[in-house]
mmCIF file of C-alpha atoms in Angstrom:
data_model
loop_
_atom_site.group_PDB
_atom_site.id
_atom_site.type_symbol
_atom_site.label_atom_id
_atom_site.label_comp_id
_atom_site.label_asym_id
_atom_site.label_seq_id
_atom_site.Cartn_x
_atom_site.Cartn_y
_atom_site.Cartn_z
ATOM 1 C CA UNK A 1466 -21.656 116.626 133.153
ATOM 2 C CA UNK A 1467 -20.191 113.814 133.956
ATOM 3 C CA UNK A 1468 -19.426 111.231 130.525
ATOM 4 C CA UNK A 1469 -20.592 108.636 130.448
ATOM 5 C CA UNK A 1470 -17.111 106.748 130.496
ATOM 6 C CA UNK A 1471 -15.958 108.885 133.406
ATOM 7 C CA UNK A 1472 -19.708 107.232 135.069
ATOM 8 C CA UNK A 1473 -17.929 103.328 134.254
ATOM 9 C CA UNK A 1474 -14.598 103.987 134.890
ATOM 10 C CA UNK A 1475 -15.478 104.866 139.217
ATOM 11 C CA UNK A 1476 -17.570 101.609 138.667
ATOM 12 C CA UNK A 1477 -14.588 99.667 136.945
ATOM 13 C CA UNK A 1478 -11.684 100.991 139.780
ATOM 14 C CA UNK A 1479 -14.401 99.813 142.808
ATOM 15 C CA UNK A 1480 -14.879 95.728 141.433
ATOM 16 C CA UNK A 1481 -12.713 93.145 141.912
ATOM 17 C CA UNK A 1482 -12.243 91.500 138.542
ATOM 18 C CA UNK A 1483 -15.148 88.799 137.939
ATOM 19 C CA UNK A 1484 -17.256 92.305 138.272
ATOM 20 C CA UNK A 1485 -14.972 94.033 135.915
ATOM 21 C CA UNK A 1486 -15.240 91.473 133.243
ATOM 22 C CA UNK A 1487 -19.354 91.641 134.001
ATOM 23 C CA UNK A 1488 -18.773 95.550 133.200
ATOM 24 C CA UNK A 1489 -17.054 95.390 130.117
ATOM 25 C CA UNK A 1490 -20.498 92.565 129.033
ATOM 26 C CA UNK A 1491 -22.692 95.169 131.013
ATOM 27 C CA UNK A 1492 -21.400 98.141 128.666
ATOM 28 C CA UNK A 1493 -22.084 96.209 125.149
ATOM 29 C CA UNK A 1494 -25.159 95.339 126.011
ATOM 30 C CA UNK A 1495 -25.940 98.961 126.055
ATOM 31 C CA UNK A 1496 -24.138 98.682 122.413
ATOM 32 C CA UNK A 1497 -26.963 97.161 121.359
ATOM 33 C CA UNK A 1498 -28.987 98.825 123.699
ATOM 34 C CA UNK A 1499 -28.924 102.371 122.167
ATOM 35 C CA UNK A 1500 -28.243 100.666 118.944
ATOM 36 C CA UNK A 1501 -31.961 99.229 119.312
ATOM 37 C CA UNK A 1502 -33.138 102.492 120.117
ATOM 38 C CA UNK A 1503 -31.163 104.688 117.428
ATOM 39 C CA UNK A 1504 -33.483 101.754 115.196
ATOM 40 C CA UNK A 1505 -36.088 102.169 116.669
ATOM 41 C CA UNK A 1506 -35.775 106.395 115.718
ATOM 42 C CA UNK A 1507 -35.351 105.796 111.918
ATOM 43 C CA UNK A 1508 -38.651 102.836 112.630
ATOM 44 C CA UNK A 1509 -40.855 106.239 113.777
ATOM 45 C CA UNK A 1510 -39.179 108.730 111.637
ATOM 46 C CA UNK A 1511 -40.472 106.464 108.644
ATOM 47 C CA UNK A 1512 -43.810 106.008 109.549
ATOM 48 C CA UNK A 1513 -44.624 109.285 110.909
ATOM 49 C CA UNK A 1514 -43.658 110.535 107.126
ATOM 50 C CA UNK A 1515 -45.585 107.960 105.321
ATOM 51 C CA UNK A 1516 -48.797 108.421 107.417
ATOM 52 C CA UNK A 1517 -48.334 112.089 106.400
ATOM 53 C CA UNK A 1518 -46.821 111.915 103.250
ATOM 54 C CA UNK A 1519 -50.063 109.520 101.775
ATOM 55 C CA UNK A 1520 -52.945 111.608 104.204
ATOM 56 C CA UNK A 1521 -54.604 108.704 106.173
ATOM 57 C CA UNK A 1522 -57.434 108.346 107.520
ATOM 58 C CA UNK A 1523 -57.835 105.949 109.910
ATOM 59 C CA UNK A 1524 -56.894 104.250 112.340
ATOM 60 C CA UNK A 1525 -56.023 100.960 110.472
ATOM 61 C CA UNK A 1526 -54.199 103.166 107.576
ATOM 62 C CA UNK A 1527 -52.486 104.321 110.495
ATOM 63 C CA UNK A 1528 -52.330 100.330 111.849
ATOM 64 C CA UNK A 1529 -51.217 99.155 108.443
ATOM 65 C CA UNK A 1530 -48.314 101.486 108.130
ATOM 66 C CA UNK A 1531 -46.557 100.756 111.417
ATOM 67 C CA UNK A 1532 -46.989 97.493 110.956
ATOM 68 C CA UNK A 1533 -45.554 97.146 107.682
ATOM 69 C CA UNK A 1534 -42.230 99.721 108.821
ATOM 70 C CA UNK A 1535 -42.115 97.379 112.136
ATOM 71 C CA UNK A 1536 -42.403 93.982 110.548
ATOM 72 C CA UNK A 1537 -39.928 94.948 107.715
ATOM 73 C CA UNK A 1538 -37.306 92.178 107.720
ATOM 74 C CA UNK A 1539 -34.808 96.137 106.058
ATOM 75 C CA UNK A 1540 -31.368 96.048 108.368
ATOM 76 C CA UNK A 1541 -30.072 99.667 110.138
ATOM 77 C CA UNK A 1542 -28.446 101.063 107.221
ATOM 78 C CA UNK A 1543 -31.806 99.934 104.852
ATOM 79 C CA UNK A 1544 -33.712 102.446 108.044
ATOM 80 C CA UNK A 1545 -30.835 105.085 107.734
ATOM 81 C CA UNK A 1546 -31.161 105.277 103.131
ATOM 82 C CA UNK A 1547 -34.949 105.457 103.114
ATOM 83 C CA UNK A 1548 -34.807 108.243 106.485
ATOM 84 C CA UNK A 1549 -32.043 110.245 104.089
ATOM 85 C CA UNK A 1550 -34.491 110.316 101.252
ATOM 86 C CA UNK A 1551 -37.344 110.821 103.534
ATOM 87 C CA UNK A 1552 -35.958 114.252 105.872
ATOM 88 C CA UNK A 1553 -33.753 117.182 104.786
ATOM 89 C CA UNK A 1554 -31.260 116.083 106.893
ATOM 90 C CA UNK A 1555 -28.310 118.106 107.501
ATOM 91 C CA UNK A 1556 -25.201 116.808 106.551
ATOM 92 C CA UNK A 1557 -23.551 116.534 109.708
ATOM 93 C CA UNK A 1558 -26.617 114.930 110.628
ATOM 94 C CA UNK A 1559 -25.171 112.671 106.913
ATOM 95 C CA UNK A 1560 -22.719 111.602 108.914
ATOM 96 C CA UNK A 1561 -23.393 111.036 112.034
ATOM 97 C CA UNK A 1562 -25.868 108.307 110.702
ATOM 98 C CA UNK A 1563 -23.739 106.734 108.065
ATOM 99 C CA UNK A 1564 -20.414 106.815 110.772
ATOM 100 C CA UNK A 1565 -23.122 104.745 113.495
ATOM 101 C CA UNK A 1566 -23.853 102.087 111.127
ATOM 102 C CA UNK A 1567 -20.219 101.821 110.143
ATOM 103 C CA UNK A 1568 -19.138 102.016 113.937
ATOM 104 C CA UNK A 1569 -22.016 99.571 115.367
ATOM 105 C CA UNK A 1570 -21.872 96.957 112.451
ATOM 106 C CA UNK A 1571 -18.579 96.386 113.643
ATOM 107 C CA UNK A 1572 -19.113 96.058 117.211
ATOM 108 C CA UNK A 1573 -21.285 94.022 116.435
ATOM 109 C CA UNK A 1574 -19.816 91.600 113.904
ATOM 110 C CA UNK A 1575 -16.208 92.170 114.768
ATOM 111 C CA UNK A 1576 -15.113 94.181 118.162
ATOM 112 C CA UNK A 1577 -14.511 91.042 120.332
ATOM 113 C CA UNK A 1578 -13.425 89.184 117.458
ATOM 114 C CA UNK A 1579 -11.324 91.473 116.641
ATOM 115 C CA UNK A 1580 -10.359 93.017 120.181
ATOM 116 C CA UNK A 1581 -10.165 90.059 122.661
ATOM 117 C CA UNK A 1582 -7.029 90.109 123.787
ATOM 118 C CA UNK A 1583 -8.226 93.275 125.352
ATOM 119 C CA UNK A 1584 -10.428 91.725 127.660
ATOM 120 C CA UNK A 1585 -7.289 90.131 129.844
ATOM 121 C CA UNK A 1586 -5.394 93.523 131.218
ATOM 122 C CA UNK A 1587 -7.872 95.520 132.653
ATOM 123 C CA UNK A 1588 -6.230 98.862 130.369
ATOM 124 C CA UNK A 1589 -7.775 96.705 127.516
ATOM 125 C CA UNK A 1590 -10.913 96.035 129.414
ATOM 126 C CA UNK A 1591 -10.702 99.952 129.494
ATOM 127 C CA UNK A 1592 -10.512 101.177 126.366
ATOM 128 C CA UNK A 1593 -12.659 98.391 125.717
ATOM 129 C CA UNK A 1594 -15.079 100.034 127.696
ATOM 130 C CA UNK A 1595 -14.625 103.564 126.669
ATOM 131 C CA UNK A 1596 -15.497 102.580 122.702
ATOM 132 C CA UNK A 1597 -18.281 101.144 124.056
ATOM 133 C CA UNK A 1598 -19.215 104.328 126.056
ATOM 134 C CA UNK A 1599 -18.444 106.919 123.433
ATOM 135 C CA UNK A 1600 -20.928 104.569 120.745
ATOM 136 C CA UNK A 1601 -23.167 105.372 123.421
ATOM 137 C CA UNK A 1602 -22.969 109.056 124.324
ATOM 138 C CA UNK A 1603 -23.071 109.776 119.956
ATOM 139 C CA UNK A 1604 -25.479 107.710 119.765
ATOM 140 C CA UNK A 1605 -27.443 109.585 122.598
ATOM 141 C CA UNK A 1606 -26.977 112.594 120.637
ATOM 142 C CA UNK A 1607 -27.984 111.664 117.714
ATOM 143 C CA UNK A 1608 -31.039 110.161 118.700
ATOM 144 C CA UNK A 1609 -31.911 113.902 119.650
ATOM 145 C CA UNK A 1610 -30.861 115.602 117.108
ATOM 146 C CA UNK A 1611 -32.517 112.645 114.467
ATOM 147 C CA UNK A 1612 -36.238 113.777 117.287
ATOM 148 C CA UNK A 1613 -36.398 117.764 115.567
ATOM 149 C CA UNK A 1614 -37.644 116.014 112.599
ATOM 150 C CA UNK A 1615 -40.208 113.957 113.040
ATOM 151 C CA UNK A 1616 -41.601 115.865 116.554
ATOM 152 C CA UNK A 1617 -43.722 118.000 114.922
ATOM 153 C CA UNK A 1618 -45.439 114.641 113.538
ATOM 154 C CA UNK A 1619 -45.936 112.858 116.887
ATOM 155 C CA UNK A 1620 -46.735 115.843 117.777
ATOM 156 C CA UNK A 1621 -50.417 115.823 115.412
ATOM 157 C CA UNK A 1622 -50.957 112.466 115.888
ATOM 158 C CA UNK A 1623 -50.815 112.651 120.083
ATOM 159 C CA UNK A 1624 -47.600 110.842 120.602
ATOM 160 C CA UNK A 1625 -46.500 113.799 123.005
ATOM 161 C CA UNK A 1626 -43.969 112.699 125.585
ATOM 162 C CA UNK A 1627 -46.316 113.341 127.433
ATOM 163 C CA UNK A 1628 -48.293 110.662 126.192
ATOM 164 C CA UNK A 1629 -45.020 108.170 125.614
ATOM 165 C CA UNK A 1630 -44.861 108.766 129.265
ATOM 166 C CA UNK A 1631 -47.644 107.825 129.748
ATOM 167 C CA UNK A 1632 -47.719 104.363 127.959
ATOM 168 C CA UNK A 1633 -44.333 103.464 129.200
ATOM 169 C CA UNK A 1634 -45.522 103.814 132.813
ATOM 170 C CA UNK A 1635 -48.238 102.108 131.872
ATOM 171 C CA UNK A 1636 -46.629 99.027 129.991
ATOM 172 C CA UNK A 1637 -43.942 99.370 132.842
ATOM 173 C CA UNK A 1638 -47.428 99.025 135.751
ATOM 174 C CA UNK A 1639 -47.944 95.860 133.772
ATOM 175 C CA UNK A 1640 -44.818 93.484 133.558
ATOM 176 C CA UNK A 1641 -45.150 94.271 137.697
ATOM 177 C CA UNK A 1642 -48.617 93.179 137.623
ATOM 178 C CA UNK A 1643 -47.440 90.548 135.300
ATOM 179 C CA UNK A 1644 -45.029 89.326 137.720
ATOM 180 C CA UNK A 1645 -45.962 89.980 140.867
ATOM 181 C CA UNK A 1646 -49.340 87.698 139.448
ATOM 182 C CA UNK A 1647 -51.819 90.696 139.804
ATOM 183 C CA UNK A 1648 -52.085 90.610 136.093
#
């Protein structure tokens, strides 16, 4: 299987200077997106754990738990710490969580400040893209590993992969109808 960086490098080589600059920003945007996907995974892990530990009986109780987590002001680090307490994660996953959090915080708060000079050379731009791609690949791998911890809960709640795909298709259709004025 071709790695994300190999794909990005091929994209980069077909672009002119303006396209190459935009590609760096596009991959940085993907870093932020995949960081948010992981945060959503942590949210799902927390609310499914709470729902089953509290043995809730009504949809109202379920919605209250979900709303409390989804509207929380907690940081990614807080979510990670709570996930560590709620689940029996392997040492490997805990180490990966800590690394992802450190890298995500570095990317969000310091990366461009410390590496802006790289933006002005092809070698530097490719180094930036590689760093972003490595984070994306690591995030996706961690996300897949974490799914094994909460899937049994989401399946019991009726949130199977098929149901999630159906909901996503409905959301996409609603957006397309909104844009075309048919919704």
